[in-house]
CSV table of C-alpha atoms in Angstrom, one decimal:
chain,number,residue,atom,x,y,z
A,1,UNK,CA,120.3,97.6,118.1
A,2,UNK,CA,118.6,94.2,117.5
A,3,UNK,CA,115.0,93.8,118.5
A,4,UNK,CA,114.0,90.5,119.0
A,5,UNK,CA,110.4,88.9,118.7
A,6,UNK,CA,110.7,87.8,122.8
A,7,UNK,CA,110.9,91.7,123.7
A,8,UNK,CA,108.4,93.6,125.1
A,9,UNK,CA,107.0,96.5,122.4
A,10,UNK,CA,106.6,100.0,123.7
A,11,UNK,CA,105.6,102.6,121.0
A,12,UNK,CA,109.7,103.2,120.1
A,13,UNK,CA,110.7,99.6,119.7
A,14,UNK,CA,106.9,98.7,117.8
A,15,UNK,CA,108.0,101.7,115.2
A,16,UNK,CA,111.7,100.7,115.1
A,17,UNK,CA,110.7,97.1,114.4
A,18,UNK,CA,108.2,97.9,111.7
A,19,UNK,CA,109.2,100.9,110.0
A,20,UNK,CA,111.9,98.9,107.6
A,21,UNK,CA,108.6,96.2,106.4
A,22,UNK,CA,106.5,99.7,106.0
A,23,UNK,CA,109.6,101.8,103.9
A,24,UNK,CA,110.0,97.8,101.6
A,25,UNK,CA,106.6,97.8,100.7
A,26,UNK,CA,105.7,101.6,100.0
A,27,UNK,CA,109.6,101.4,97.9
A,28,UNK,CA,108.5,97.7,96.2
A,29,UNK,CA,104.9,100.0,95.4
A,30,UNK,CA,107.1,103.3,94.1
A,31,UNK,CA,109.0,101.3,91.1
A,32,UNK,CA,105.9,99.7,90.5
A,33,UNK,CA,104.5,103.3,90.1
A,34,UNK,CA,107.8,104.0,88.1
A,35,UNK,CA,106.8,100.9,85.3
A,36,UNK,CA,103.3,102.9,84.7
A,37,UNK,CA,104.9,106.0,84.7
A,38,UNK,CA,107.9,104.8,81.6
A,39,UNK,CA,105.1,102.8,80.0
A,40,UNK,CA,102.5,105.6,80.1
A,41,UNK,CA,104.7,108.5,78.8
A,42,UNK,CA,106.9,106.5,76.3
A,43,UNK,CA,105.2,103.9,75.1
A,44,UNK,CA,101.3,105.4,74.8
A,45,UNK,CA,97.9,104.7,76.3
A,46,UNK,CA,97.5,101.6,74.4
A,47,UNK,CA,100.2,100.2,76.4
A,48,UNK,CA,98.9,101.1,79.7
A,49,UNK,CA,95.9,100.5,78.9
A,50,UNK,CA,96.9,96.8,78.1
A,51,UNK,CA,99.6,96.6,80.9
A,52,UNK,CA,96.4,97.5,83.4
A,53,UNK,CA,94.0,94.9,81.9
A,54,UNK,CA,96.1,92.1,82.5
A,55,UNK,CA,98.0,92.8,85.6
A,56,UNK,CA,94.9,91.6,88.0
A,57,UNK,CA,95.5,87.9,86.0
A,58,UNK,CA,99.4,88.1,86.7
A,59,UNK,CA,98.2,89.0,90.3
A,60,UNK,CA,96.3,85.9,90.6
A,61,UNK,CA,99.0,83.5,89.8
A,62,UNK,CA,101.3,85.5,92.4
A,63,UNK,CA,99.0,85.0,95.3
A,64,UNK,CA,100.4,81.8,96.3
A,65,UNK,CA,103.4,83.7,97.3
A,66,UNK,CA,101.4,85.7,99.3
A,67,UNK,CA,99.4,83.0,101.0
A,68,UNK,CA,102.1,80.9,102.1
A,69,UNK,CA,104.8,83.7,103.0
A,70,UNK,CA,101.8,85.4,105.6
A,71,UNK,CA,100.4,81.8,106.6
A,72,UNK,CA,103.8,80.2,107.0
A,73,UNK,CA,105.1,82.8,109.1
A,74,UNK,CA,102.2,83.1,111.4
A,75,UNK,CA,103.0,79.1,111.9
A,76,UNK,CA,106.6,79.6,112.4
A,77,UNK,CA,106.3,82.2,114.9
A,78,UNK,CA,104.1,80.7,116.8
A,79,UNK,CA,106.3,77.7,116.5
A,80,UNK,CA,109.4,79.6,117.7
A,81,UNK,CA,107.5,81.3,120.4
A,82,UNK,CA,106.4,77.9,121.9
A,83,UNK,CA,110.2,77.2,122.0
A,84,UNK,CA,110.3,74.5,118.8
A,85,UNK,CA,113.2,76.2,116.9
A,86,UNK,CA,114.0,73.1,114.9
A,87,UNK,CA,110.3,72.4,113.7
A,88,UNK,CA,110.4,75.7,112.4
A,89,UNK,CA,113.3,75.3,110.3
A,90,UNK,CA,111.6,72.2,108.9
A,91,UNK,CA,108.1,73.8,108.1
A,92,UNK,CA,109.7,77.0,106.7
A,93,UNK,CA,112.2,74.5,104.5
A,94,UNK,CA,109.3,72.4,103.4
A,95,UNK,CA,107.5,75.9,102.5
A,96,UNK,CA,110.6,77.2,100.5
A,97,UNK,CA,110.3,74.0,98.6
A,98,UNK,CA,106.8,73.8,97.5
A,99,UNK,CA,106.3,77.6,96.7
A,100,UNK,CA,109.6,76.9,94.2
A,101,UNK,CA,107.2,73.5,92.5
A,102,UNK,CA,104.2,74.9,92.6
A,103,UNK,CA,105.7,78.3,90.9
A,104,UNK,CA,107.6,76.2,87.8
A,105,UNK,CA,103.7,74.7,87.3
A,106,UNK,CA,101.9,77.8,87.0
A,107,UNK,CA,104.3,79.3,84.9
A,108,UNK,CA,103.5,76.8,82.0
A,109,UNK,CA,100.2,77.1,82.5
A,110,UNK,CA,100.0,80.7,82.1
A,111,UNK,CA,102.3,80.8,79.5
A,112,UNK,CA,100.0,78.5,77.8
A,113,UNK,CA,96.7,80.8,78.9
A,114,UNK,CA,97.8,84.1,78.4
A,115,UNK,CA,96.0,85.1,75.1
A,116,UNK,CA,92.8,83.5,75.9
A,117,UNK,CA,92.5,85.1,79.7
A,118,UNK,CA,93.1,88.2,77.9
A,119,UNK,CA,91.1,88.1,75.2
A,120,UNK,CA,88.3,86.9,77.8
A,121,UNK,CA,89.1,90.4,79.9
A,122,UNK,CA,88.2,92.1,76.6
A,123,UNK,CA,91.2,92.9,75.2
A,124,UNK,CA,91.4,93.2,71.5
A,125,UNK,CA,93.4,94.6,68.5
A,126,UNK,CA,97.2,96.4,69.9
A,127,UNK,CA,95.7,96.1,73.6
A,128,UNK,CA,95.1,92.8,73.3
A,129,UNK,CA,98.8,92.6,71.9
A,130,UNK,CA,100.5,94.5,74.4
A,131,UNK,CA,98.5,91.8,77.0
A,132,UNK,CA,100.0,89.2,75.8
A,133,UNK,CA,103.7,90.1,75.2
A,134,UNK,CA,103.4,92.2,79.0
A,135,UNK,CA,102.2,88.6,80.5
A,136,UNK,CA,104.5,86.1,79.2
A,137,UNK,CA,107.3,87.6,80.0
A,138,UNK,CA,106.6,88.4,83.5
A,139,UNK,CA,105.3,84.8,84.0
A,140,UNK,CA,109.1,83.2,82.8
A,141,UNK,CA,109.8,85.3,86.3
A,142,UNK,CA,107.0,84.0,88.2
A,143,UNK,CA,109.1,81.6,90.7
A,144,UNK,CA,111.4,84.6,91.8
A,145,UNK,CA,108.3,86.4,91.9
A,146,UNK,CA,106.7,84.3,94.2
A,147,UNK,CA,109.9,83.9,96.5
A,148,UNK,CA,110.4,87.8,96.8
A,149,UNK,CA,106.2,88.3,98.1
A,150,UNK,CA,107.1,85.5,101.0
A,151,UNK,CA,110.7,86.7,101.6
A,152,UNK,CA,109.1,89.9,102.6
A,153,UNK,CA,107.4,88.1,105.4
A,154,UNK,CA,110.1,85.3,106.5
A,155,UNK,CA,112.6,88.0,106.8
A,156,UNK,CA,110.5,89.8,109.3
A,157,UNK,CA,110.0,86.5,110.9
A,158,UNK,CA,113.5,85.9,110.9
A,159,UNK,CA,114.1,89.4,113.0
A,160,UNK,CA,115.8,90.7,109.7
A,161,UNK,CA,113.6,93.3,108.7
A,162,UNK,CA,116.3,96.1,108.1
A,163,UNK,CA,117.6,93.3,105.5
A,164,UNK,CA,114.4,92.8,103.9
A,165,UNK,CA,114.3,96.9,103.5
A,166,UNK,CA,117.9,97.1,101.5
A,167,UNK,CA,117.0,94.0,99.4
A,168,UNK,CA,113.7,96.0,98.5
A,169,UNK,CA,116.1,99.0,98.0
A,170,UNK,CA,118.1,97.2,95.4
A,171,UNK,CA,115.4,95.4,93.8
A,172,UNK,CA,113.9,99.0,92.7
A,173,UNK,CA,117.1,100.8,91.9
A,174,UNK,CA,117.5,97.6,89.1
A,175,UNK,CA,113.4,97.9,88.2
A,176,UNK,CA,113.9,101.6,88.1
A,177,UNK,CA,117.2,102.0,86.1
A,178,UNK,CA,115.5,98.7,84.0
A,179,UNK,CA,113.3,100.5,82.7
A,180,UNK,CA,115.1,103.9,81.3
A,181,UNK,CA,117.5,102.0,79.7
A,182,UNK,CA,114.8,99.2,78.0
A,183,UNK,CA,111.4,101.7,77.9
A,184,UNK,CA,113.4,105.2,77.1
A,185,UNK,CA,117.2,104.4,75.7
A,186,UNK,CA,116.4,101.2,73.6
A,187,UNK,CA,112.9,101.6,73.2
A,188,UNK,CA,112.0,98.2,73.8
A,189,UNK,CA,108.0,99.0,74.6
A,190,UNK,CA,106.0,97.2,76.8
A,191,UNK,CA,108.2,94.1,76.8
A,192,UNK,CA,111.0,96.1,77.8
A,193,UNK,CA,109.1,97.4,80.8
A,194,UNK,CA,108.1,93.2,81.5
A,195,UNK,CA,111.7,92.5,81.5
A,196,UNK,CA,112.6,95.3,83.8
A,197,UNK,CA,109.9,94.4,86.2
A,198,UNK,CA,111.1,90.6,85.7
A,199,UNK,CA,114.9,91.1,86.3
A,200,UNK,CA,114.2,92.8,89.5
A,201,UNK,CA,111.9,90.2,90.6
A,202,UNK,CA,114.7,87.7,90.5
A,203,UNK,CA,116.6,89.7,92.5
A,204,UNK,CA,114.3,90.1,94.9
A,205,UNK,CA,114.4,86.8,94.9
A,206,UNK,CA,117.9,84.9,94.3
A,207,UNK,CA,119.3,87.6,97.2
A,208,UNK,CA,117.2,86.1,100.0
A,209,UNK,CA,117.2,82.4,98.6
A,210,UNK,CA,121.4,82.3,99.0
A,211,UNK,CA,121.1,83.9,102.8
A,212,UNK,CA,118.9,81.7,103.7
A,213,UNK,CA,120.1,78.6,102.4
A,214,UNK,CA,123.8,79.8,104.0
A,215,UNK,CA,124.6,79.5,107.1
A,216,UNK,CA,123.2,82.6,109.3
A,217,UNK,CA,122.9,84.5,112.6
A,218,UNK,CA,119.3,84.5,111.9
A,219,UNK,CA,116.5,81.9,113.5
A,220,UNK,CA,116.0,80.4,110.4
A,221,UNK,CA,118.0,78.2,107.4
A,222,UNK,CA,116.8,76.5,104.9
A,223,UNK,CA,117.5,72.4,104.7
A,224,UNK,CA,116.4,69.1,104.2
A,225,UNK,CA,112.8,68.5,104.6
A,226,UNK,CA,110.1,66.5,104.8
A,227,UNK,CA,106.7,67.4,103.2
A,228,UNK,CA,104.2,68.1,106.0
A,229,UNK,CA,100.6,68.0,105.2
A,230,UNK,CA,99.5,69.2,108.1
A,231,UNK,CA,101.4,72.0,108.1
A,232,UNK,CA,101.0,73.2,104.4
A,233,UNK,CA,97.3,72.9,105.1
A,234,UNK,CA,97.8,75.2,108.6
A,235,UNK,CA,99.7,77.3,106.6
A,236,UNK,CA,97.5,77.4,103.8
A,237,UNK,CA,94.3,78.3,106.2
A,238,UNK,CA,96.5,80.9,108.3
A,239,UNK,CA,97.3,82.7,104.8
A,240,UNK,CA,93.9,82.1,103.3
A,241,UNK,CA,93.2,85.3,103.9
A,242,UNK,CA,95.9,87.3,102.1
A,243,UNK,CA,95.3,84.8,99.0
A,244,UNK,CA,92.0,86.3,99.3
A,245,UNK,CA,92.8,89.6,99.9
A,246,UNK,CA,94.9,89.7,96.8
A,247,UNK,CA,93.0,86.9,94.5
A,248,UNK,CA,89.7,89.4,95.4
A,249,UNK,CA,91.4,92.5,94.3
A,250,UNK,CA,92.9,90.9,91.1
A,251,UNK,CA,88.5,89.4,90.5
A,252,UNK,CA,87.7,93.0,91.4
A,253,UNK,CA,90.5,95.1,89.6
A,254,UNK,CA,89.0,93.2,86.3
A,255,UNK,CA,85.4,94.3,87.3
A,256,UNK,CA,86.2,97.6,87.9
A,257,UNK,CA,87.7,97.7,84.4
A,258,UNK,CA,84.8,96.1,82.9
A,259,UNK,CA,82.8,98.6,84.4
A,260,UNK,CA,84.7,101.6,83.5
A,261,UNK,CA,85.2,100.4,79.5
A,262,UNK,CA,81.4,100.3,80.2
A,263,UNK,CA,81.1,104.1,81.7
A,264,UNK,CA,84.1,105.4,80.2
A,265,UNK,CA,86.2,103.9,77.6
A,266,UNK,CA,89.7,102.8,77.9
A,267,UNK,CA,90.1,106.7,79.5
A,268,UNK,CA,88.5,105.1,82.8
A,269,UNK,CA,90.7,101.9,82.5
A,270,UNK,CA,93.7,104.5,82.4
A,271,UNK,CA,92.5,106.2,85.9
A,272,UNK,CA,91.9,103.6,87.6
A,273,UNK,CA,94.8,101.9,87.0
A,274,UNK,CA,96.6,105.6,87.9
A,275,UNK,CA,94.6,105.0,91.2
A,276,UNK,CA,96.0,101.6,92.0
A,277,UNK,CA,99.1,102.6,91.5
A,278,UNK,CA,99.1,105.6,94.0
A,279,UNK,CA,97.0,103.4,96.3
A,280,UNK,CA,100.2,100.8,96.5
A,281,UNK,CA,101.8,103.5,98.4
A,282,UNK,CA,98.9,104.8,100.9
A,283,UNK,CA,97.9,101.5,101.4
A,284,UNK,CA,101.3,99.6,101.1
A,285,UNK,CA,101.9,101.6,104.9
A,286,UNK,CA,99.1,99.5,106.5
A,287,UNK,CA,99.8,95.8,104.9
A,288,UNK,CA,103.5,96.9,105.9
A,289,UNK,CA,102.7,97.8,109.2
A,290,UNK,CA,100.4,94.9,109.3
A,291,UNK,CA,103.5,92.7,108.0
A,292,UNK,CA,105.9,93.4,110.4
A,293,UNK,CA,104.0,93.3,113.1
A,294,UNK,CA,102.3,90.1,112.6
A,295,UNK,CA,105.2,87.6,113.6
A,296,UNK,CA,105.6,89.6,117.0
A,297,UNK,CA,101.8,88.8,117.4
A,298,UNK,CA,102.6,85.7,116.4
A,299,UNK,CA,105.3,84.7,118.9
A,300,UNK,CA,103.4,86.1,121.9
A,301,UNK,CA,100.4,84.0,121.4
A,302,UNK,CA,102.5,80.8,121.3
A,303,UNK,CA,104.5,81.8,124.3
A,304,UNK,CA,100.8,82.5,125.9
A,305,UNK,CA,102.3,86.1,126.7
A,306,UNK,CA,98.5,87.7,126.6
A,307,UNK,CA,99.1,91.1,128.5
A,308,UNK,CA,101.7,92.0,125.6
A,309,UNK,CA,98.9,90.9,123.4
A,310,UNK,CA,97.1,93.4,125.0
A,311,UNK,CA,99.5,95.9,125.0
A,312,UNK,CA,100.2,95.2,121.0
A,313,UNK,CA,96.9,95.4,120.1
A,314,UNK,CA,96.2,98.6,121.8
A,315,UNK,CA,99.0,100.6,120.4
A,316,UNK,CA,98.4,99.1,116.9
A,317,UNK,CA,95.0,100.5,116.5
A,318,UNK,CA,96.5,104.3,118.0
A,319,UNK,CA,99.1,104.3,115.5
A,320,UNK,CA,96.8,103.4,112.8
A,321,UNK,CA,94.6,106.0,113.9
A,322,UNK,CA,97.2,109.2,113.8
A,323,UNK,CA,98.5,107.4,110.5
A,324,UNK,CA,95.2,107.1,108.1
A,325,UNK,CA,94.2,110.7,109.1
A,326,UNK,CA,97.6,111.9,108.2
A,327,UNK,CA,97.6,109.8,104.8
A,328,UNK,CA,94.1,110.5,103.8
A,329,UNK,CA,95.3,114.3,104.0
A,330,UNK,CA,98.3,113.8,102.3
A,331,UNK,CA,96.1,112.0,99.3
A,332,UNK,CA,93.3,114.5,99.6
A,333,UNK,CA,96.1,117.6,99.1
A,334,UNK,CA,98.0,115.9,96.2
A,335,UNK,CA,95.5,113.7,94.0
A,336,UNK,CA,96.0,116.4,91.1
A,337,UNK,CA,99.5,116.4,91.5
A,338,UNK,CA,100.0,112.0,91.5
A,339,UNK,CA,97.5,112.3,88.6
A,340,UNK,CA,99.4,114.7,86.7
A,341,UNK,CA,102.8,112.0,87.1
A,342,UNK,CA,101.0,110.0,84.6
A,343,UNK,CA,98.5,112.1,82.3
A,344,UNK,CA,100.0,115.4,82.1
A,345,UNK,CA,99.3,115.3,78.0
A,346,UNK,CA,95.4,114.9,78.2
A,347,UNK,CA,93.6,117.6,80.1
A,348,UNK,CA,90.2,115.5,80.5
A,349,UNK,CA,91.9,112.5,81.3
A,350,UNK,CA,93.9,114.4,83.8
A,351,UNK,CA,90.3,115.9,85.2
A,352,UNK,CA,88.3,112.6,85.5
A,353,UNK,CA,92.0,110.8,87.6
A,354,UNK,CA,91.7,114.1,89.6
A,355,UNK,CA,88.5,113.6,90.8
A,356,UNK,CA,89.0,109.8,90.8
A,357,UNK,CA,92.0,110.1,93.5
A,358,UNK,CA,89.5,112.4,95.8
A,359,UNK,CA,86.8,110.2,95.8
A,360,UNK,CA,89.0,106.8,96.6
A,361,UNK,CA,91.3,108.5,98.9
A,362,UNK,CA,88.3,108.6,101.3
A,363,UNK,CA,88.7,104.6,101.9
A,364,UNK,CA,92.4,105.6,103.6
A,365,UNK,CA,90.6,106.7,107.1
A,366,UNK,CA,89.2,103.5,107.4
A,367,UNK,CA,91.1,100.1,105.7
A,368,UNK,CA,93.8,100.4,107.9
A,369,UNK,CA,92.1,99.0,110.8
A,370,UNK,CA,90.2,96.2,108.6
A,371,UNK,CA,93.7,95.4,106.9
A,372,UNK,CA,95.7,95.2,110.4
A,373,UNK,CA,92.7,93.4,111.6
A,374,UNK,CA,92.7,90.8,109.5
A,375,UNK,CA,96.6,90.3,110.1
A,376,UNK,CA,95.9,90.0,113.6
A,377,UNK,CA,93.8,86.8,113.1
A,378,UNK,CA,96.3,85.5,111.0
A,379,UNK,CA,99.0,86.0,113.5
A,380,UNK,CA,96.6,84.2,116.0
A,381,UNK,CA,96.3,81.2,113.6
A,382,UNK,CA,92.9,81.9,112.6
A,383,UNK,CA,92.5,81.8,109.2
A,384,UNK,CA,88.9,81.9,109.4
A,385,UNK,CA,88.3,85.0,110.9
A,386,UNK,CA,91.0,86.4,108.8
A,387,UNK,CA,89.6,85.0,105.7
A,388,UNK,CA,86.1,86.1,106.1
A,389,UNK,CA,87.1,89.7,107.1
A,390,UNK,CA,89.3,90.0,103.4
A,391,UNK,CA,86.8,88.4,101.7
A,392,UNK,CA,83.9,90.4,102.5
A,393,UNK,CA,86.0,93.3,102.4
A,394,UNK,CA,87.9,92.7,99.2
A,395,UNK,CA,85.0,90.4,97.2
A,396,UNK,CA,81.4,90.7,98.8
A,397,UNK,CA,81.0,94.3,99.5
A,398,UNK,CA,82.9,95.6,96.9
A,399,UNK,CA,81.0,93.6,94.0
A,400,UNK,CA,77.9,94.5,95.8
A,401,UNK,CA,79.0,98.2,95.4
A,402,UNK,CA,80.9,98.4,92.2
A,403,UNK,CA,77.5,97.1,90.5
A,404,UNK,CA,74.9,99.0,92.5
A,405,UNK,CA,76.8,102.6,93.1
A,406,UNK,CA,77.1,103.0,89.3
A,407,UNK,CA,73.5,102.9,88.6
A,408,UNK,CA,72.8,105.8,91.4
A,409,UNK,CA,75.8,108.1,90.9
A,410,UNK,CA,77.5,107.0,87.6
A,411,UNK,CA,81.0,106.9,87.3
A,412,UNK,CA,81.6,108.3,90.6
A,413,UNK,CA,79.6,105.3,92.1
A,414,UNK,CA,82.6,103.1,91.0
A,415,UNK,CA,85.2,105.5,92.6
A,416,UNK,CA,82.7,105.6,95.8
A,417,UNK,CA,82.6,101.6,96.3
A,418,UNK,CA,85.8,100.8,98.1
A,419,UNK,CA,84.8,103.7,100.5
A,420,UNK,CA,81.4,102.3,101.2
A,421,UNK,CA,82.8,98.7,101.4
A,422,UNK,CA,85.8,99.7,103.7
A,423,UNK,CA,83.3,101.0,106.4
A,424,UNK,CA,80.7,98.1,106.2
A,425,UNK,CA,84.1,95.9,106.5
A,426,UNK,CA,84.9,98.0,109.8
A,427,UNK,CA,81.6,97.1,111.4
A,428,UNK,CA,82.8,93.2,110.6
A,429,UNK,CA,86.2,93.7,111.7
A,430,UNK,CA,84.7,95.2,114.8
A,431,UNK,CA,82.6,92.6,115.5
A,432,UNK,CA,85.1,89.8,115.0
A,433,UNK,CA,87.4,91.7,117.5
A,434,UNK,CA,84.9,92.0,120.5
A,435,UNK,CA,83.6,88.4,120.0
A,436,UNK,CA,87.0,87.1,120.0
A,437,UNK,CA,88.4,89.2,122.7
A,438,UNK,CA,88.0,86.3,125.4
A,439,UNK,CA,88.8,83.5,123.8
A,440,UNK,CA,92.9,85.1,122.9
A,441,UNK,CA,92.4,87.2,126.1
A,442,UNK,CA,93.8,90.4,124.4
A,443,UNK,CA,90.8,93.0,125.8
């Protein structure tokens, strides 16, 4: 049965709705996990190592993808909700358009900048190789990369989340089988596992592209359109804060790094890299969540529907309860296990991840509520409220931490900060709530 964006959301219909955008973005995080995996086992540390040192500057590039896919959907919504079906179409056309420019720019340029942002992140001798060849051939895939991150949200927009799921589904089976054949068969190395990462990508992609520019049952086509500067700058500001969300993380992934080469070696690198990888799936259930339910936020505050604002909001921060006890358990219970995925060979190494995954796994209780939060204000087409809650929760406190914590506790300071920053981020995402409440009339 079709949900629709119009409909009232009991608990059933909220889960239904959002449960395909959760199960695409824990899958999209699990052949992600599969890459490290190949790359770790068959192609050596060096590799990974390298893979891990560059991925928060590929990040970077991407998060214009992110920016105007969460922005530009909080507009449309709201657009379709206050009955402009047409003007959506245009704005999420125009969007389409300048996501596709803007991604054939920054691929030259990083093409061009690869080696020295590499070298600059510390990378030398076979790391600094395995940078350099992992990075320019992902970024010859940055345009279908960029299309598949806002895909992810138009789809939901467009009431097709189920669709967005199977496209996820065969993005990862081609990543997934990509990378046995290039990484284990032909032993191809770290390109190999670039190439398999990139092929998907333009699946990802290319699939979504063709639907939407055919005719379809769905709210939204893509067509002729004029660019709108108002609206790229709305959108912009609504999705400011998932540009900062992930631009942070990328600026803070690289500090992290330069602070474990410091503490640890390249041995710390390797762990914490093992960490983001499990963290794509604990935390890939919140931004999901947070994903799918943002255009029915969306739509209700431009149809001026408050008391199912209410009722959204309410629910949302139960379910998010029940779900970051259960996941925080679930990380708690298996951290030797997920470590032992990736450095079964090295007993120590396999120790210090261990201990690594118990420590961060704290965080889970609490950055649900700040991620969903900040989604919330996006949804409401406020980008500053959203903005400043990711950027002192992905930027500000964690810096703050990542270079204090260390000197106190050592290395387990820098597996402590993102717990410490994810509850000081909870007092701001609390406060931004309560001082809001009136003026969107959802308390």
């Amino acid at each position: 049965m079709k949900i629709e964006l119009s409909e009232h959301f009991t608990y059933n219909k909220l889960i239904k709705f959002t449960i395909p955008t959760i199960i695409m973005v824990i899958f999209t995080s699990i052949y992600g996990i599969v890459d490290g995996i190949f790359v770790s086992n068959f192609v050596g540390s060096n590799a990974f190592a390298g893979v891990n040192l560059i991925m928060p500057v590929l990040m970077i590039v991407g998060t214009l993808g992110f920016m105007i896919g969460s922005g530009g959907s909080a507009l449309i919504s709201k657009t379709i909700g206050e009955g402009k079906k047409e003007k959506a179409n245009e704005y999420f056309s125009m969007l389409i358009y300048l996501l596709i420019i803007m991604g054939l720019i920054l691929s030259v340029l990083g093409i061009a900048l690869i080696r020295p942002m590499s070298k600059m992140l510390g990378a030398e001798g076979k790391i600094l190789e395995e940078c350099v060849t992992y990075g320019r051939v992902l970024i010859v895939f940055l345009v279908p990369f960029i299309l598949q991150n806002c895909f992810q949200n138009f789809l939901v927009v467009a009431e097709k989340p189920t669709f967005g799921l199977v496209i996820s589904i065969i993005t990862g089976i081609s990543n997934m089988t990509l990378d046995f054949l290039l990484i284990y068969v032909f032993k191809i190395g770290v390109s190999g596992a670039a190439l398999a990462t990139g092929i998907s990508q333009l699946i990802g992609g290319i699939i979504p592209l063709v639907y939407f520019v055919r005719k379809n049952d769905s709210p939204l086509q893509i067509k002729k359109a004029k660019f709108d500067l108002k609206a790229i700058l709305q959108s912009c500001i609504n999705g400011s804060s998932e540009m900062l969300t992930n631009l942070s993380m990328s600026l803070v992934n690289i500090l992290y790094n330069m602070q474990l080469m410091k503490y640890a070696g390249a041995d710390g690198v390797i762990s914490y890299g093992i960490i983001m990888y499990v963290g794509f799936i604990f935390s890939g259930t919140y931004i999901g969540y947070a994903m799918g339910t943002a255009p029915i936020v969306g739509y209700h505050y431009g149809a001026e529907n408050t008391e199912e604002l209410k009722s959204l909001l309410k629910k949302s921060l139960k379910l998010i309860a029940i779900a970051s006890i259960v996941m925080t358990c679930l990380a708690e219970i298996s951290s030797q296990l997920l470590a032992s995925i990736f450095v079964s060979y090295d007993a120590e190494l396999l120790n210090m991840t261990t201990n690594a995954i118990k420590i961060f796994s704290i965080s889970y209780i609490i950055s649900g509520f700040n991620i969903f939060s900040s989604s919330f204000f996006t949804a409401l087409n406020n980008g500053f409220v959203s903005a400043m809650i990711s950027f002192l929760r992905t930027l500000v406190f964690q810096v703050a931490m990542i270079l204090i914590l260390p000197l106190i506790f050592g290395i387990n300071g820098i597996w402590l900060a993102i717990v410490v920053a994810e509850i000081l981020s909870l007092i701001v995402s609390f406060i931004f709530l309560v001082c809001n409440r009136k003026k969107y009339k959802y308390a």
